Amino acid sequence: MKKARIVLFTLAVCLLTAVCAWASADGAEGPNWKNFILRSINFALVVGVVWWVAGKKIASTFGGRRLSIENQLADLEERKAAAQKRLADVEHSIANLEAERAQILGDYKAQGEALKASIVKAAEEQAERIKSQALLSAEQESKAAADALRVEMADKIIEAAQGLLAKKLTAEVQDKLVDDALGKVVLN
């Protein structure tokens, strides 16, 4: 039914166009209706044959094109929705950018303070170790100096005692001391 309307409408437009063209002609005689009708029939037959031979292909081409356009429009709508969503996400992230920046700065400051505290603690511990090592080293050096002083004093006392004994000790007293020492050794 719809096809018949389209065909009738097309024929009516063709007839009206032809009548207007003949009406504007300079000839005094009227239109040659026989020639016009034959040409219209010829035209209708050519269109009918073309439609019969390639009508389905033409219709499927235009139908396929229509489906392709519909698919492209649907795809564009989907892409538009996705782009709007991404735009909303970007706007949201831009809105939160200042808060994120403040949070990142706060995190870095906290990390810096923690690092500073650990460095100060390590330096204090190292200073304590150095102090304790210095005290220990000073004690050891003072002991070594005291021991060296004792050894030196003992050596001087021994030298002084030897000098006194050498002055007061005679050969007879020396022989008597040797004999007493040997007697004690033999008896024990």
C-alpha positions as a Markdown table, in Angstrom:
| # | Residue | x | y | z |
|---|---|---|---|---|
| 1 | Met | 0.0 | 0.0 | 0.0 |
| 2 | Lys | 2.8 | 2.4 | 0.9 |
| 3 | Lys | 4.7 | 1.5 | -2.2 |
| 4 | Ala | 1.7 | 2.2 | -4.4 |
| 5 | Arg | 1.3 | 5.6 | -2.9 |
| 6 | Ile | 5.0 | 6.4 | -3.5 |
| 7 | Val | 4.7 | 5.3 | -7.2 |
| 8 | Leu | 1.5 | 7.3 | -7.7 |
| 9 | Phe | 3.0 | 10.4 | -6.1 |
| 10 | Thr | 6.1 | 10.1 | -8.3 |
| 11 | Leu | 4.0 | 9.7 | -11.4 |
| 12 | Ala | 1.9 | 12.7 | -10.5 |
| 13 | Val | 5.0 | 14.9 | -10.0 |
| 14 | Cys | 6.4 | 13.8 | -13.3 |
| 15 | Leu | 3.1 | 14.6 | -15.1 |
| 16 | Leu | 2.8 | 18.0 | -13.5 |
| 17 | Thr | 6.4 | 18.8 | -14.3 |
| 18 | Ala | 5.8 | 17.8 | -18.0 |
| 19 | Val | 2.6 | 19.8 | -18.2 |
| 20 | Cys | 4.4 | 22.9 | -16.8 |
| 21 | Ala | 7.2 | 22.5 | -19.3 |
| 22 | Trp | 4.7 | 22.2 | -22.3 |
| 23 | Ala | 2.7 | 25.1 | -21.1 |
| 24 | Ser | 5.7 | 27.4 | -21.1 |
| 25 | Ala | 6.7 | 26.3 | -24.7 |
| 26 | Asp | 6.3 | 28.9 | -27.5 |
| 27 | Gly | 4.4 | 26.6 | -29.8 |
| 28 | Ala | 0.7 | 27.5 | -30.5 |
| 29 | Glu | -0.5 | 24.0 | -30.6 |
| 30 | Gly | -1.2 | 22.0 | -27.4 |
| 31 | Pro | 0.8 | 19.2 | -26.0 |
| 32 | Asn | 1.2 | 16.0 | -27.9 |
| 33 | Trp | -0.6 | 13.8 | -25.5 |
| 34 | Lys | 0.0 | 10.6 | -27.4 |
| 35 | Asn | 3.8 | 11.2 | -27.3 |
| 36 | Phe | 3.6 | 12.2 | -23.7 |
| 37 | Ile | 1.7 | 9.1 | -22.7 |
| 38 | Leu | 4.1 | 6.8 | -24.6 |
| 39 | Arg | 7.1 | 8.4 | -22.9 |
| 40 | Ser | 5.5 | 8.1 | -19.5 |
| 41 | Ile | 4.7 | 4.4 | -20.1 |
| 42 | Asn | 8.3 | 4.0 | -21.3 |
| 43 | Phe | 9.6 | 5.7 | -18.2 |
| 44 | Ala | 7.3 | 3.6 | -15.9 |
| 45 | Leu | 8.5 | 0.4 | -17.6 |
| 46 | Val | 12.2 | 1.4 | -17.3 |
| 47 | Val | 11.7 | 2.2 | -13.6 |
| 48 | Gly | 9.7 | -1.0 | -13.1 |
| 49 | Val | 12.4 | -3.1 | -14.7 |
| 50 | Val | 15.1 | -1.4 | -12.7 |
| 51 | Trp | 13.1 | -1.9 | -9.6 |
| 52 | Trp | 12.4 | -5.5 | -10.3 |
| 53 | Val | 16.1 | -6.3 | -11.1 |
| 54 | Ala | 17.8 | -4.2 | -8.5 |
| 55 | Gly | 15.0 | -3.1 | -6.2 |
| 56 | Lys | 16.0 | -5.5 | -3.3 |
| 57 | Lys | 19.7 | -4.5 | -3.6 |
| 58 | Ile | 18.8 | -0.8 | -3.6 |
| 59 | Ala | 16.4 | -1.2 | -0.7 |
| 60 | Ser | 18.9 | -3.3 | 1.3 |
| 61 | Thr | 21.7 | -0.7 | 0.5 |
| 62 | Phe | 19.5 | 2.1 | 1.7 |
| 63 | Gly | 18.3 | 0.0 | 4.6 |
| 64 | Gly | 21.8 | -1.0 | 5.5 |
| 65 | Arg | 22.9 | 2.6 | 5.3 |
| 66 | Arg | 20.0 | 3.5 | 7.6 |
| 67 | Leu | 21.1 | 0.8 | 10.0 |
| 68 | Ser | 24.7 | 2.0 | 9.8 |
| 69 | Ile | 23.7 | 5.5 | 10.5 |
| 70 | Glu | 21.5 | 4.4 | 13.4 |
| 71 | Asn | 24.4 | 2.3 | 14.8 |
| 72 | Gln | 26.8 | 5.3 | 14.4 |
| 73 | Leu | 24.3 | 7.5 | 16.2 |
| 74 | Ala | 23.9 | 5.0 | 19.0 |
| 75 | Asp | 27.7 | 4.7 | 19.2 |
| 76 | Leu | 28.1 | 8.5 | 19.3 |
| 77 | Glu | 25.5 | 8.7 | 22.1 |
| 78 | Glu | 27.4 | 6.1 | 24.1 |
| 79 | Arg | 30.7 | 7.9 | 23.5 |
| 80 | Lys | 29.0 | 11.2 | 24.4 |
| 81 | Ala | 27.7 | 9.6 | 27.7 |
| 82 | Ala | 31.2 | 8.2 | 28.4 |
| 83 | Ala | 32.8 | 11.6 | 27.7 |
| 84 | Gln | 30.3 | 13.3 | 30.0 |
| 85 | Lys | 31.1 | 10.8 | 32.7 |
| 86 | Arg | 34.8 | 11.3 | 32.2 |
| 87 | Leu | 34.2 | 15.1 | 32.3 |
| 88 | Ala | 32.3 | 14.8 | 35.5 |
| 89 | Asp | 35.1 | 12.6 | 37.0 |
| 90 | Val | 37.7 | 15.2 | 35.9 |
| 91 | Glu | 35.7 | 18.0 | 37.3 |
| 92 | His | 35.3 | 16.1 | 40.5 |
| 93 | Ser | 39.0 | 15.4 | 40.7 |
| 94 | Ile | 39.8 | 19.1 | 40.0 |
| 95 | Ala | 37.4 | 20.1 | 42.8 |
| 96 | Asn | 39.3 | 17.7 | 45.1 |
| 97 | Leu | 42.7 | 18.8 | 43.8 |
| 98 | Glu | 43.3 | 21.3 | 46.6 |
| 99 | Ala | 42.3 | 18.8 | 49.3 |
| 100 | Glu | 44.5 | 16.2 | 47.7 |
| 101 | Arg | 47.4 | 18.6 | 47.5 |
| 102 | Ala | 46.9 | 19.6 | 51.1 |
| 103 | Gln | 46.8 | 15.9 | 52.1 |
| 104 | Ile | 50.0 | 15.1 | 50.1 |
| 105 | Leu | 51.8 | 18.0 | 51.6 |
| 106 | Gly | 50.7 | 16.9 | 55.1 |
| 107 | Asp | 51.9 | 13.4 | 54.4 |
| 108 | Tyr | 55.3 | 14.7 | 53.2 |
| 109 | Lys | 55.6 | 16.9 | 56.3 |
| 110 | Ala | 54.8 | 14.1 | 58.6 |
| 111 | Gln | 57.3 | 11.9 | 56.8 |
| 112 | Gly | 59.9 | 14.6 | 57.0 |
| 113 | Glu | 59.2 | 15.1 | 60.8 |
| 114 | Ala | 59.5 | 11.3 | 61.3 |
| 115 | Leu | 62.8 | 11.3 | 59.3 |
| 116 | Lys | 64.1 | 14.3 | 61.3 |
| 117 | Ala | 63.2 | 12.6 | 64.6 |
| 118 | Ser | 64.9 | 9.4 | 63.6 |
| 119 | Ile | 68.0 | 11.3 | 62.5 |
| 120 | Val | 68.1 | 13.2 | 65.7 |
| 121 | Lys | 67.6 | 10.0 | 67.8 |
| 122 | Ala | 70.4 | 8.3 | 65.9 |
| 123 | Ala | 72.7 | 11.3 | 66.3 |
| 124 | Glu | 72.0 | 11.4 | 70.1 |
| 125 | Glu | 72.7 | 7.6 | 70.4 |
| 126 | Gln | 75.9 | 8.0 | 68.5 |
| 127 | Ala | 76.9 | 10.9 | 70.7 |
| 128 | Glu | 76.2 | 8.8 | 73.8 |
| 129 | Arg | 78.4 | 6.0 | 72.4 |
| 130 | Ile | 81.2 | 8.4 | 71.6 |
| 131 | Lys | 80.9 | 9.9 | 75.2 |
| 132 | Ser | 81.0 | 6.4 | 76.7 |
| 133 | Gln | 83.9 | 5.4 | 74.5 |
| 134 | Ala | 85.8 | 8.6 | 75.4 |
| 135 | Leu | 85.2 | 8.0 | 79.1 |
| 136 | Leu | 86.3 | 4.4 | 78.8 |
| 137 | Ser | 89.3 | 5.4 | 76.8 |
| 138 | Ala | 90.1 | 8.1 | 79.4 |
| 139 | Glu | 89.8 | 5.6 | 82.3 |
| 140 | Gln | 92.0 | 3.1 | 80.4 |
| 141 | Glu | 94.6 | 5.8 | 79.7 |
| 142 | Ser | 94.5 | 7.0 | 83.4 |
| 143 | Lys | 94.9 | 3.4 | 84.6 |
| 144 | Ala | 97.8 | 2.8 | 82.1 |
| 145 | Ala | 99.4 | 6.1 | 83.3 |
| 146 | Ala | 98.9 | 5.1 | 86.9 |
| 147 | Asp | 100.4 | 1.6 | 86.3 |
| 148 | Ala | 103.3 | 3.2 | 84.4 |
| 149 | Leu | 103.8 | 5.6 | 87.3 |
| 150 | Arg | 103.7 | 2.7 | 89.8 |
| 151 | Val | 106.2 | 0.7 | 87.8 |
| 152 | Glu | 108.4 | 3.7 | 87.5 |
| 153 | Met | 108.1 | 4.4 | 91.3 |
| 154 | Ala | 108.7 | 0.7 | 92.1 |
| 155 | Asp | 111.8 | 0.7 | 89.9 |
| 156 | Lys | 113.1 | 3.9 | 91.6 |
| 157 | Ile | 112.3 | 2.4 | 95.1 |
| 158 | Ile | 114.2 | -0.8 | 94.1 |
| 159 | Glu | 117.1 | 1.3 | 92.8 |
| 160 | Ala | 117.1 | 3.3 | 96.0 |
| 161 | Ala | 116.9 | 0.2 | 98.2 |
| 162 | Gln | 119.7 | -1.5 | 96.2 |
| 163 | Gly | 121.8 | 1.6 | 96.6 |
| 164 | Leu | 121.2 | 1.7 | 100.4 |
| 165 | Leu | 121.7 | -2.0 | 100.7 |
| 166 | Ala | 124.9 | -1.8 | 98.7 |
| 167 | Lys | 126.2 | 0.9 | 101.1 |
| 168 | Lys | 125.2 | -0.9 | 104.3 |
| 169 | Leu | 125.7 | -4.5 | 103.2 |
| 170 | Thr | 129.2 | -5.9 | 103.7 |
| 171 | Ala | 130.6 | -9.2 | 102.4 |
| 172 | Glu | 130.1 | -11.0 | 105.7 |
| 173 | Val | 126.5 | -9.9 | 106.0 |
| 174 | Gln | 125.9 | -10.9 | 102.4 |
| 175 | Asp | 127.3 | -14.4 | 103.0 |
| 176 | Lys | 125.2 | -14.8 | 106.1 |
| 177 | Leu | 122.0 | -13.8 | 104.2 |
| 178 | Val | 122.8 | -16.3 | 101.4 |
| 179 | Asp | 123.4 | -19.1 | 103.9 |
| 180 | Asp | 120.2 | -18.3 | 105.7 |
| 181 | Ala | 118.2 | -18.3 | 102.4 |
| 182 | Leu | 119.8 | -21.6 | 101.3 |
| 183 | Gly | 119.0 | -23.1 | 104.6 |
| 184 | Lys | 115.4 | -22.2 | 104.4 |
| 185 | Val | 115.2 | -23.5 | 100.9 |
| 186 | Val | 116.9 | -26.8 | 101.8 |
| 187 | Leu | 114.7 | -27.3 | 104.9 |
| 188 | Asn | 111.5 | -26.7 | 103.2 |
